[in-house]
Amino acid sequence: MFGLMMDTPLLISSIMRHAEKLYGDTEIVSITHDHPRHRYNYQDAFQRVRRLANVFKQLDITFGDVIGTLAWNDFRHFEIYYATACSGVVCHTVNPRLFAEQIRYIVNHAEDKWLFTDPLFVPLLEELQAQLPHIKGYVILSDEEHMPTSTLPNVHCYESLLQQQSEEFDWPEFDERTASALCYTSGTTGNPKGVVYNHRATLLHSYALVMPNALNLSSRDCLLSVVPMFHVNAWGTPYAAPMVGTKIVLPGPRMADGQTLTDLMNEEQVNVSAGVPTIWQALLNYLRESGRTLDTLKRVIVGGAACPLSIMETFEQHGVYVHAAWGMTEMSPLGSINTMDQDPCELPRSVYNELRLKAGRAVFGVDMKIVSDDDQELPWDGKAFGTLKVRGPWITNRYFKHDASALDDNGWFDTGDVATISADGYMQITDRAKDVIKSGGEWISSIDLENAATGHPKVAQAAVIGVPHPKWTERPLLIIVKKDTTLSKEEILAWLDGKVAKWWIPEDAVFVESLPITATGKISKKDLRDQFEDYPK
Ligand code: ADP
């Protein structure tokens, strides 16, 4: 027997309608190249989204088409998110930090019909445009006054297009499995792979994101997303925030600038923020150098890579609590978050630190398991580590234009991560499968070693890679960026003694000026392996 409930489809347009009606005067604040501090509210935003849907009609962008964006976190990118999805168009967010060749590849692979671009990327597109056969034209995210001169064919000004259109638009209703957005993984090996999100997954993921045991968002919050809207849809926050009326602050092209972030946070009364560790390092360095404080920020969600304890502790001095979170492009991205039930005051410091470094518990909707090499499920005892597999309604089942399923025979997605899970469900990533160091048949966790090393007061950043070894196959090599020039190799290696298993301690540590960063702001182990290919020569 079926239940007798409405089959209302889960569509992104419902978030928009809800926010406009209930939270119409909640603000969205942005920095763009033509506005030092643009400010409007949800009602203004969604009126303009209707105009934009009419612009799509004018440009012959119709249901099922894919359009690309090369844009920062700002109000226009937000409008494109909604105008595309709500009219059944797919928004392909292109990461402008990728190499030109990768951008050419993904724009062509996705068959983007139009590109909506920030003026900053016009020179890049001028270089590429002859190799983008599917593109019908370019819309520059600007007002008329700040339009750049360009040799691009069929160029339009975003604001002028909007001005000419009506504010009336009837949003269509369609199948909730309709594609809404497209994002390519960074493709550290091989070509980038496209992940196609749909309305149903996006809505369910948004419900999960706002829950108290996740981001805990409401109309009392003000969120600044440092995670880019071109990287897994800013972790889904542009959908989740309007659902519950959260004020949004968008730093535009200044997202890596400590001073701008501090100004925005303090002046707009931001209390929650989200981003990868490298960004936070930059903000915390700025605070140290300038002596400034964070007046209203209370919590920060750090994901995309393991968060070093040093970042958590420095934030703590500013009265900010860090939640480690784990996810991936293929998972929309949220998989787990560490919200900790335990009261820190009641735990010994070392136990507390050990706990808060974990990637947390799965959010409802994501099923997790760890398995051995022969796919046998491993116990949740906090010790056994194996391949992490997941299942759930916001996890991809097939990459864009791939024939083969992305799942194993039992319908699980292999994350490519290696993890442990404790009896009470706290998951800890020990490595990416391809970064694991295999020494004498045993595995060494590069993440644990990095964490121990960054705990040293003279270390700014640390990375550990495996280097070939005649006896042990591989041994860890510690690569350090110094905070204090007096740090010696002997000092840092001695520091690790007692903090990790004896046989994990690297034989050598090398010092570098900086660590290579990927297009999504993470330390690039692949580039480090290339850099130290000839080590120890
Ligand atoms: P890419 O790194 O290619 O841009 P994603 O952004 O989807 O792809 O990254 C997902 C990966 O990032 C995960 O599979 C995992 O290896 C790593 N990651 C994400 N969150 C964490 C975390 N909290 N701790 C350790 N690693 C993490």
Coordinates of C-alpha atoms and ligand atoms in Angstrom, one line a residue:
M1 CA 0.0 0.0 0.0
F2 CA 1.3 3.5 -0.9
G3 CA 0.9 6.4 1.5
L4 CA -1.5 9.1 0.6
M5 CA 0.8 12.1 0.4
M6 CA 1.4 14.8 -2.2
D7 CA 4.1 14.1 -4.8
T8 CA 5.3 17.8 -4.8
P9 CA 8.7 17.7 -6.5
L10 CA 11.7 18.9 -4.5
L11 CA 12.7 21.8 -6.7
I12 CA 15.2 24.6 -6.1
S13 CA 12.5 27.1 -7.1
S14 CA 10.8 26.3 -3.8
I15 CA 13.7 27.6 -1.8
M16 CA 13.6 30.8 -3.8
R17 CA 9.8 31.3 -3.3
H18 CA 10.1 30.5 0.4
A19 CA 13.0 32.9 1.0
E20 CA 11.3 35.7 -1.0
K21 CA 8.1 35.4 1.0
L22 CA 9.4 34.8 4.5
Y23 CA 12.9 36.4 4.5
G24 CA 12.5 39.0 1.8
D25 CA 14.4 41.7 3.7
T26 CA 17.3 39.5 4.7
E27 CA 20.5 40.9 3.2
I28 CA 23.0 39.6 0.7
V29 CA 26.2 41.7 0.8
S30 CA 28.9 41.3 -1.8
I31 CA 32.2 42.7 -3.1
T32 CA 32.5 42.9 -6.9
H33 CA 34.8 44.8 -9.3
D34 CA 32.2 47.5 -9.7
H35 CA 30.8 47.6 -6.1
P36 CA 33.1 48.0 -3.1
R37 CA 30.2 46.8 -0.9
H38 CA 27.0 45.8 -2.8
R39 CA 24.0 45.3 -0.6
Y40 CA 20.5 44.2 -1.3
N41 CA 18.0 41.6 0.0
Y42 CA 16.4 38.3 -0.9
Q43 CA 13.4 40.0 -2.4
D44 CA 15.6 42.2 -4.7
A45 CA 17.7 39.2 -5.6
F46 CA 14.8 37.0 -6.6
Q47 CA 13.2 39.8 -8.6
R48 CA 16.4 40.0 -10.6
V49 CA 16.5 36.2 -10.9
R50 CA 13.2 36.5 -12.8
R51 CA 14.6 39.1 -15.1
L52 CA 17.6 36.9 -15.7
A53 CA 15.3 34.0 -16.6
N54 CA 13.8 36.3 -19.2
V55 CA 17.3 37.1 -20.4
F56 CA 17.9 33.4 -20.9
K57 CA 14.8 33.3 -23.2
Q58 CA 16.2 36.2 -25.2
L59 CA 19.6 34.4 -25.6
D60 CA 17.8 31.2 -26.5
I61 CA 19.1 29.4 -23.4
T62 CA 16.4 26.7 -22.8
F63 CA 15.5 23.8 -20.6
G64 CA 18.4 21.2 -20.5
D65 CA 21.0 23.6 -21.9
V66 CA 24.3 24.0 -20.0
I67 CA 25.8 27.4 -19.4
G68 CA 29.2 28.1 -17.8
T69 CA 30.2 30.6 -15.2
L70 CA 33.7 32.0 -14.5
A71 CA 32.8 34.0 -11.4
W72 CA 33.6 34.8 -7.8
N73 CA 31.3 34.6 -4.8
D74 CA 29.0 37.5 -5.4
F75 CA 25.3 38.5 -5.9
R76 CA 25.4 38.0 -9.7
H77 CA 26.8 34.5 -9.4
F78 CA 24.0 33.8 -6.8
E79 CA 21.4 35.1 -9.3
I80 CA 22.8 32.8 -12.0
Y81 CA 22.6 29.8 -9.7
Y82 CA 18.8 30.3 -9.2
A83 CA 17.9 31.5 -12.7
T84 CA 19.5 28.5 -14.3
A85 CA 18.3 25.8 -11.9
C86 CA 14.8 27.2 -11.6
S87 CA 14.3 27.3 -15.3
G88 CA 15.7 23.8 -15.9
V89 CA 19.1 25.1 -17.2
V90 CA 22.3 23.6 -15.9
C91 CA 24.8 25.9 -14.2
H92 CA 28.4 24.7 -14.9
T93 CA 30.6 26.5 -12.5
V94 CA 34.1 26.7 -14.0
N95 CA 37.1 27.0 -11.6
P96 CA 39.0 30.0 -13.0
R97 CA 42.2 28.8 -11.2
L98 CA 42.5 25.7 -13.4
F99 CA 45.1 25.7 -16.1
A100 CA 43.8 27.3 -19.4
E101 CA 44.0 23.8 -21.0
Q102 CA 41.8 22.3 -18.3
I103 CA 39.3 25.1 -18.7
R104 CA 39.2 24.6 -22.5
Y105 CA 38.7 20.8 -21.8
I106 CA 35.8 21.1 -19.4
V107 CA 33.9 23.9 -21.2
N108 CA 34.0 21.8 -24.4
H109 CA 33.2 18.6 -22.6
A110 CA 30.2 20.2 -20.9
E111 CA 29.2 21.8 -24.2
D112 CA 28.6 25.1 -22.4
K113 CA 26.4 27.2 -24.7
W114 CA 27.1 30.6 -23.1
L115 CA 29.7 31.8 -20.7
F116 CA 28.9 34.3 -17.9
T117 CA 32.2 35.7 -16.8
D118 CA 33.7 38.2 -14.4
P119 CA 35.7 40.9 -16.3
L120 CA 38.9 39.6 -14.7
F121 CA 38.8 36.5 -16.9
V122 CA 38.1 38.2 -20.2
P123 CA 41.8 38.1 -21.3
L124 CA 41.9 34.3 -20.5
L125 CA 38.7 33.8 -22.6
E126 CA 40.1 35.9 -25.5
E127 CA 43.0 33.5 -25.6
L128 CA 40.7 30.4 -25.5
Q129 CA 37.7 31.5 -27.5
A130 CA 38.8 30.1 -30.9
Q131 CA 39.0 26.7 -29.3
L132 CA 35.5 26.8 -27.7
P133 CA 33.2 25.8 -30.6
H134 CA 30.0 25.4 -28.6
I135 CA 30.0 28.9 -27.1
K136 CA 27.4 31.2 -28.7
G137 CA 28.4 34.3 -26.7
Y138 CA 29.7 35.9 -23.5
V139 CA 27.9 37.8 -20.8
I140 CA 30.2 40.0 -18.7
L141 CA 29.2 40.3 -15.0
S142 CA 29.3 44.1 -14.8
D143 CA 27.4 47.3 -15.3
E144 CA 27.8 49.2 -18.5
E145 CA 30.2 51.8 -16.9
H146 CA 32.7 49.1 -15.9
M147 CA 32.6 46.9 -19.0
P148 CA 36.1 46.0 -20.2
T149 CA 37.0 46.4 -23.8
S150 CA 37.2 43.0 -25.4
T151 CA 37.8 41.2 -28.7
L152 CA 35.4 38.4 -27.6
P153 CA 32.6 37.7 -30.2
N154 CA 29.0 38.4 -29.2
V155 CA 29.6 40.1 -25.9
H156 CA 26.8 41.4 -23.6
C157 CA 26.7 43.4 -20.5
Y158 CA 24.9 41.6 -17.6
E159 CA 23.3 44.7 -16.1
S160 CA 22.1 46.0 -19.5
L161 CA 20.5 42.7 -20.4
L162 CA 18.7 42.6 -17.0
Q163 CA 17.5 46.1 -17.4
Q164 CA 15.7 45.4 -20.6
Q165 CA 13.7 42.5 -19.2
S166 CA 10.5 42.2 -17.2
E167 CA 10.3 41.1 -13.6
E168 CA 7.5 38.7 -14.4
F169 CA 8.4 35.0 -14.9
D170 CA 6.4 31.8 -14.3
W171 CA 8.7 29.2 -13.0
P172 CA 8.1 25.8 -14.6
E173 CA 7.5 22.6 -12.6
F174 CA 9.4 19.6 -13.7
D175 CA 10.9 16.3 -12.5
E176 CA 12.9 16.7 -9.3
R177 CA 15.7 14.6 -10.8
T178 CA 16.3 17.3 -13.4
A179 CA 20.0 18.4 -13.5
S180 CA 20.6 21.7 -11.8
A181 CA 24.4 22.2 -11.7
L182 CA 27.6 20.7 -12.9
C183 CA 31.0 20.8 -11.3
Y184 CA 34.2 19.1 -12.4
T185 CA 36.6 17.4 -9.9
S186 CA 40.1 18.9 -10.0
G187 CA 41.4 15.8 -11.8
T188 CA 44.8 15.5 -10.2
T189 CA 45.2 12.4 -12.3
G190 CA 43.7 12.2 -15.8
N191 CA 41.0 14.5 -17.2
P192 CA 38.6 16.3 -14.8
K193 CA 35.3 14.4 -14.3
G194 CA 31.9 16.1 -14.2
V195 CA 29.5 15.6 -11.3
V196 CA 25.9 16.5 -12.3
Y197 CA 23.7 17.6 -9.3
N198 CA 20.0 17.5 -9.5
H199 CA 17.1 19.4 -7.7
R200 CA 16.2 16.5 -5.4
A201 CA 19.8 16.0 -4.2
T202 CA 20.3 19.7 -3.7
L203 CA 17.2 20.1 -1.6
L204 CA 17.9 17.1 0.6
H205 CA 21.5 18.2 1.0
S206 CA 20.3 21.6 2.0
Y207 CA 18.0 20.2 4.7
A208 CA 21.0 18.2 6.0
L209 CA 23.3 21.2 5.9
V210 CA 21.1 23.5 8.0
M211 CA 20.5 20.9 10.8
P212 CA 21.8 21.6 14.3
N213 CA 24.2 18.6 14.0
A214 CA 25.6 20.1 10.8
L215 CA 26.0 23.8 10.0
N216 CA 23.2 24.7 12.4
L217 CA 21.9 27.6 10.2
S218 CA 18.9 29.8 10.9
S219 CA 17.6 33.3 10.3
R220 CA 19.6 34.5 13.3
D221 CA 22.9 33.7 11.5
C222 CA 25.1 35.6 9.1
L223 CA 27.3 33.4 6.9
L224 CA 30.4 34.3 5.0
S225 CA 31.4 31.5 2.5
V226 CA 35.0 31.6 1.7
V227 CA 34.7 28.4 -0.1
P228 CA 34.2 29.4 -3.8
M229 CA 30.9 29.1 -5.6
F230 CA 32.9 27.4 -8.4
H231 CA 34.0 24.6 -5.9
V232 CA 31.1 22.2 -5.2
N233 CA 28.6 25.1 -5.1
A234 CA 30.3 26.8 -2.2
W235 CA 29.5 23.5 -0.3
G236 CA 25.8 24.0 -0.9
T237 CA 25.5 27.2 1.2
P238 CA 23.8 29.4 -1.5
Y239 CA 20.9 26.9 -1.4
A240 CA 20.9 26.2 2.4
A241 CA 21.1 29.8 3.6
P242 CA 17.9 31.1 1.8
M243 CA 16.0 28.0 3.0
V244 CA 16.3 29.3 6.6
G245 CA 16.8 33.0 6.0
T246 CA 20.5 33.3 6.9
K247 CA 22.1 36.6 5.9
I248 CA 24.8 36.0 3.3
V249 CA 28.2 37.8 2.9
L250 CA 30.1 37.2 -0.3
P251 CA 33.7 38.4 -0.6
G252 CA 34.0 38.4 -4.4
P253 CA 37.5 38.4 -5.7
R254 CA 38.9 39.3 -2.2
M255 CA 38.3 35.9 -0.7
A256 CA 41.9 35.2 0.1
D257 CA 42.6 38.6 1.5
G258 CA 42.8 38.6 5.3
Q259 CA 42.1 42.3 5.7
T260 CA 39.0 42.2 3.5
L261 CA 37.7 39.1 5.3
T262 CA 38.2 40.7 8.7
D263 CA 36.5 43.9 7.7
L264 CA 33.6 42.0 6.2
M265 CA 33.2 39.7 9.2
N266 CA 33.3 42.5 11.8
E267 CA 31.3 45.1 9.9
E268 CA 28.5 42.7 8.7
Q269 CA 28.5 40.7 12.0
V270 CA 29.3 37.4 10.5
N271 CA 29.0 34.6 13.0
V272 CA 29.6 31.5 10.8
S273 CA 32.0 30.9 8.0
A274 CA 33.3 28.0 5.9
G275 CA 36.4 27.2 3.9
V276 CA 39.5 25.1 3.3
P277 CA 42.5 25.3 5.8
T278 CA 44.9 27.3 3.5
I279 CA 42.4 30.3 3.5
W280 CA 42.2 30.2 7.3
Q281 CA 45.9 30.2 7.6
A282 CA 46.1 33.4 5.6
L283 CA 43.4 35.1 7.7
L284 CA 45.1 34.0 11.0
N285 CA 48.4 35.3 9.8
Y286 CA 46.9 38.6 9.0
L287 CA 45.3 38.8 12.4
R288 CA 48.6 38.1 14.1
E289 CA 50.5 40.7 12.1
S290 CA 47.8 43.4 12.4
G291 CA 46.8 42.7 16.0
R292 CA 43.1 42.8 14.9
T293 CA 40.4 40.7 16.4
L294 CA 37.3 38.8 15.2
D295 CA 34.4 40.5 17.0
T296 CA 31.4 38.5 16.0
L297 CA 32.6 35.2 14.4
K298 CA 31.7 32.2 16.5
R299 CA 32.2 29.1 14.4
V300 CA 34.1 28.1 11.3
I301 CA 33.5 25.0 9.2
V302 CA 36.8 23.7 7.9
G303 CA 36.8 21.0 5.2
G304 CA 38.3 19.9 1.9
A305 CA 41.5 18.8 3.7
A306 CA 42.4 17.9 7.3
C307 CA 42.4 20.9 9.6
P308 CA 45.7 21.3 11.5
L309 CA 45.4 21.6 15.3
S310 CA 47.4 24.9 15.1
I311 CA 44.5 26.5 13.1
M312 CA 41.9 25.2 15.6
E313 CA 43.9 26.5 18.6
T314 CA 44.6 30.0 17.0
F315 CA 40.9 30.4 16.2
E316 CA 40.1 29.4 19.8
Q317 CA 42.2 32.4 21.0
H318 CA 39.8 34.5 18.9
G319 CA 36.8 32.9 20.6
V320 CA 36.0 30.9 17.4
Y321 CA 35.1 27.2 17.5
V322 CA 36.3 25.1 14.5
H323 CA 34.2 22.2 13.1
A324 CA 36.1 19.8 11.0
A325 CA 34.0 18.5 8.1
W326 CA 34.6 16.0 5.4
G327 CA 33.0 15.7 1.9
M328 CA 33.8 15.7 -1.7
T329 CA 32.6 17.1 -5.1
E330 CA 30.9 13.7 -5.8
M331 CA 28.9 14.1 -2.5
S332 CA 27.4 17.6 -3.0
P333 CA 29.7 17.7 -0.8
L334 CA 28.7 17.1 2.9
G335 CA 29.5 13.7 4.3
S336 CA 30.4 14.2 7.9
I337 CA 30.9 17.1 10.4
N338 CA 32.4 17.2 13.9
T339 CA 29.9 19.0 16.2
M340 CA 31.1 17.1 19.3
D341 CA 28.6 16.3 22.1
Q342 CA 31.3 16.4 24.7
D343 CA 31.9 19.5 26.8
P344 CA 35.5 20.5 26.2
C345 CA 35.8 21.6 29.9
E346 CA 35.2 18.1 31.1
L347 CA 37.8 16.4 28.9
P348 CA 41.6 16.3 29.4
R349 CA 43.1 18.6 26.7
S350 CA 44.8 15.8 24.8
V351 CA 41.6 13.8 24.5
Y352 CA 39.7 16.9 23.4
N353 CA 42.3 17.7 20.8
E354 CA 42.3 14.1 19.5
L355 CA 38.5 14.2 19.2
R356 CA 38.1 17.5 17.5
L357 CA 40.6 16.7 14.8
K358 CA 38.4 13.9 13.6
A359 CA 36.1 14.5 10.5
G360 CA 33.1 13.9 12.7
R361 CA 30.0 11.8 12.3
A362 CA 28.0 11.2 9.1
V363 CA 25.1 13.5 8.6
F364 CA 21.7 11.8 8.3
G365 CA 21.4 10.8 4.7
V366 CA 24.9 9.5 4.3
D367 CA 25.7 5.9 5.0
M368 CA 29.3 5.1 5.6
K369 CA 31.5 2.0 5.9
I370 CA 35.2 1.1 5.8
V371 CA 36.3 -1.9 4.0
S372 CA 39.5 -4.0 3.6
D373 CA 41.2 -4.6 0.2
D374 CA 38.9 -7.5 -0.5
D375 CA 35.8 -5.4 0.3
Q376 CA 35.1 -6.9 3.7
E377 CA 33.5 -4.5 6.2
L378 CA 35.9 -3.5 9.0
P379 CA 34.9 -2.8 12.6
W380 CA 34.1 0.7 14.0
D381 CA 36.7 0.5 16.7
G382 CA 38.8 3.6 15.9
K383 CA 41.8 1.4 15.0
A384 CA 41.0 -0.6 11.9
F385 CA 41.5 1.6 8.8
G386 CA 40.3 0.9 5.3
T387 CA 38.7 2.3 2.2
L388 CA 35.8 4.6 3.0
K389 CA 32.7 3.9 1.0
V390 CA 29.5 5.9 1.1
R391 CA 25.8 5.8 -0.1
G392 CA 23.1 8.3 -0.1
P393 CA 20.7 10.5 -2.1
W394 CA 23.2 13.4 -2.8
I395 CA 26.0 11.2 -3.9
T396 CA 26.7 10.8 -7.6
N397 CA 26.1 7.4 -9.3
R398 CA 27.8 8.2 -12.6
Y399 CA 30.1 10.9 -13.9
F400 CA 28.9 13.1 -16.7
K401 CA 29.1 11.4 -20.1
H402 CA 30.6 8.3 -18.6
D403 CA 29.0 5.0 -19.6
A404 CA 30.1 3.0 -16.6
S405 CA 28.5 3.4 -13.2
A406 CA 30.7 5.1 -10.5
L407 CA 29.5 2.6 -7.9
D408 CA 30.6 -0.9 -6.9
D409 CA 28.5 -4.0 -7.4
N410 CA 26.6 -3.3 -4.2
G411 CA 25.8 0.3 -5.0
W412 CA 28.5 2.0 -2.8
F413 CA 30.7 4.9 -3.9
D414 CA 34.4 4.4 -3.2
T415 CA 35.6 7.8 -1.9
G416 CA 39.3 7.1 -2.5
D417 CA 39.9 8.0 1.1
V418 CA 41.3 5.8 3.9
A419 CA 39.7 6.2 7.3
T420 CA 39.0 4.8 10.7
I421 CA 35.6 5.0 12.5
S422 CA 35.3 4.9 16.2
A423 CA 32.6 2.9 18.1
D424 CA 30.5 6.1 18.5
G425 CA 30.8 6.9 14.8
Y426 CA 33.5 9.5 14.6
M427 CA 35.3 9.1 11.3
Q428 CA 38.9 10.1 10.8
I429 CA 40.5 10.4 7.4
T430 CA 44.0 9.0 7.7
D431 CA 44.9 9.6 4.0
R432 CA 43.8 9.7 0.5
A433 CA 44.4 6.2 -0.9
K434 CA 47.0 7.6 -3.3
D435 CA 48.8 9.6 -0.6
V436 CA 49.2 6.7 1.8
I437 CA 52.8 5.9 2.7
K438 CA 53.5 2.2 2.6
S439 CA 56.6 1.5 4.8
G440 CA 57.6 -2.2 5.1
G441 CA 54.1 -3.3 4.3
E442 CA 52.5 -1.1 7.0
W443 CA 50.7 2.2 6.4
I444 CA 51.8 5.5 7.7
S445 CA 49.2 8.3 7.8
S446 CA 50.6 11.5 6.3
I447 CA 47.8 13.5 7.8
D448 CA 48.7 12.4 11.4
L449 CA 52.4 13.2 10.8
E450 CA 51.5 16.7 9.3
N451 CA 49.3 17.4 12.3
A452 CA 52.1 16.5 14.8
A453 CA 54.6 18.7 12.9
T454 CA 52.3 21.7 12.6
G455 CA 51.9 21.6 16.4
H456 CA 55.5 22.9 16.6
P457 CA 55.5 26.6 17.3
K458 CA 58.2 27.3 14.7
V459 CA 56.3 25.5 11.9
A460 CA 54.0 27.5 9.5
Q461 CA 53.0 24.6 7.3
A462 CA 53.9 20.9 6.9
A463 CA 53.3 18.3 4.3
V464 CA 54.4 14.6 4.3
I465 CA 54.9 12.5 1.1
G466 CA 56.3 9.0 0.6
V467 CA 59.7 8.7 -1.1
P468 CA 61.2 5.5 -2.4
H469 CA 63.3 3.5 0.0
P470 CA 65.5 0.4 -0.9
K471 CA 64.6 -1.5 2.3
W472 CA 61.2 -0.2 3.3
T473 CA 59.7 0.5 -0.2
E474 CA 58.7 3.9 1.0
R475 CA 59.5 6.2 3.8
P476 CA 57.9 9.5 4.8
L477 CA 59.6 12.8 3.9
L478 CA 58.7 15.8 6.0
I479 CA 58.5 19.1 4.1
I480 CA 58.3 22.3 6.2
V481 CA 57.6 25.9 5.7
K482 CA 59.2 27.7 8.7
K483 CA 57.5 30.3 10.8
D484 CA 60.8 30.9 12.6
T485 CA 64.0 30.7 10.7
T486 CA 65.9 29.2 13.7
L487 CA 64.1 25.9 13.3
S488 CA 66.5 23.0 12.5
K489 CA 65.9 19.6 11.1
E490 CA 67.0 17.9 14.3
E491 CA 64.6 20.0 16.4
I492 CA 61.5 19.2 14.3
L493 CA 62.4 15.4 14.1
A494 CA 63.0 15.3 17.9
W495 CA 59.6 17.1 18.4
L496 CA 57.8 14.2 16.7
D497 CA 59.3 11.7 19.1
G498 CA 56.5 10.5 21.4
K499 CA 53.8 12.1 19.3
V500 CA 53.6 9.4 16.7
A501 CA 54.8 5.8 16.5
K502 CA 58.6 5.6 16.5
W503 CA 58.7 3.9 13.1
W504 CA 56.6 6.7 11.6
I505 CA 59.2 9.3 12.3
P506 CA 60.7 10.5 9.0
E507 CA 64.5 10.1 8.6
D508 CA 64.7 13.5 7.0
A509 CA 63.0 16.9 6.9
V510 CA 63.4 19.5 4.2
F511 CA 62.6 23.2 4.3
V512 CA 60.9 25.1 1.5
E513 CA 59.7 28.7 1.0
S514 CA 56.1 27.7 0.2
L515 CA 54.0 24.6 -0.6
P516 CA 52.3 24.1 -4.0
I517 CA 48.5 24.7 -3.9
T518 CA 45.9 23.1 -6.1
A519 CA 43.1 25.1 -7.9
T520 CA 40.8 24.3 -5.0
G521 CA 43.3 25.7 -2.4
K522 CA 44.7 22.5 -1.0
I523 CA 48.3 21.5 -0.6
S524 CA 49.2 19.6 -3.8
K525 CA 50.8 16.3 -2.9
K526 CA 51.1 15.5 -6.6
D527 CA 53.3 18.5 -7.2
L528 CA 55.4 17.8 -4.1
R529 CA 56.0 14.2 -5.3
D530 CA 57.1 15.7 -8.7
Q531 CA 59.3 18.2 -7.0
F532 CA 61.0 15.6 -4.8
E533 CA 61.1 12.9 -7.5
D534 CA 64.9 12.7 -7.4
Y535 CA 65.1 12.9 -3.6
P536 CA 67.6 12.4 -1.9
K537 CA 69.8 13.6 -4.8
Ligands
ADP1 P1 39.5 18.0 -5.2 O1 40.4 17.9 -4.0 O2 39.9 17.1 -6.3 O3 39.0 19.3 -5.5 P2 37.2 17.6 -3.6 O4 37.2 19.0 -3.2 O5 36.0 16.9 -3.9 O6 38.2 17.3 -4.7 O7 38.0 16.9 -2.4 C1 37.6 15.8 -1.7 C2 38.7 15.2 -0.9 O8 39.2 16.1 0.0 C3 38.2 14.0 -0.1 O9 38.1 12.8 -0.8 C4 39.4 14.0 1.0 O10 40.5 13.3 0.5 C5 39.7 15.4 1.1 N1 39.1 15.9 2.3 C6 37.9 16.6 2.4 N2 37.6 16.9 3.7 C7 38.6 16.4 4.5 C8 38.9 16.3 5.9 N3 38.1 16.9 6.8 N4 40.0 15.7 6.3 C9 40.9 15.1 5.4 N5 40.7 15.1 4.0 C10 39.6 15.7 3.6

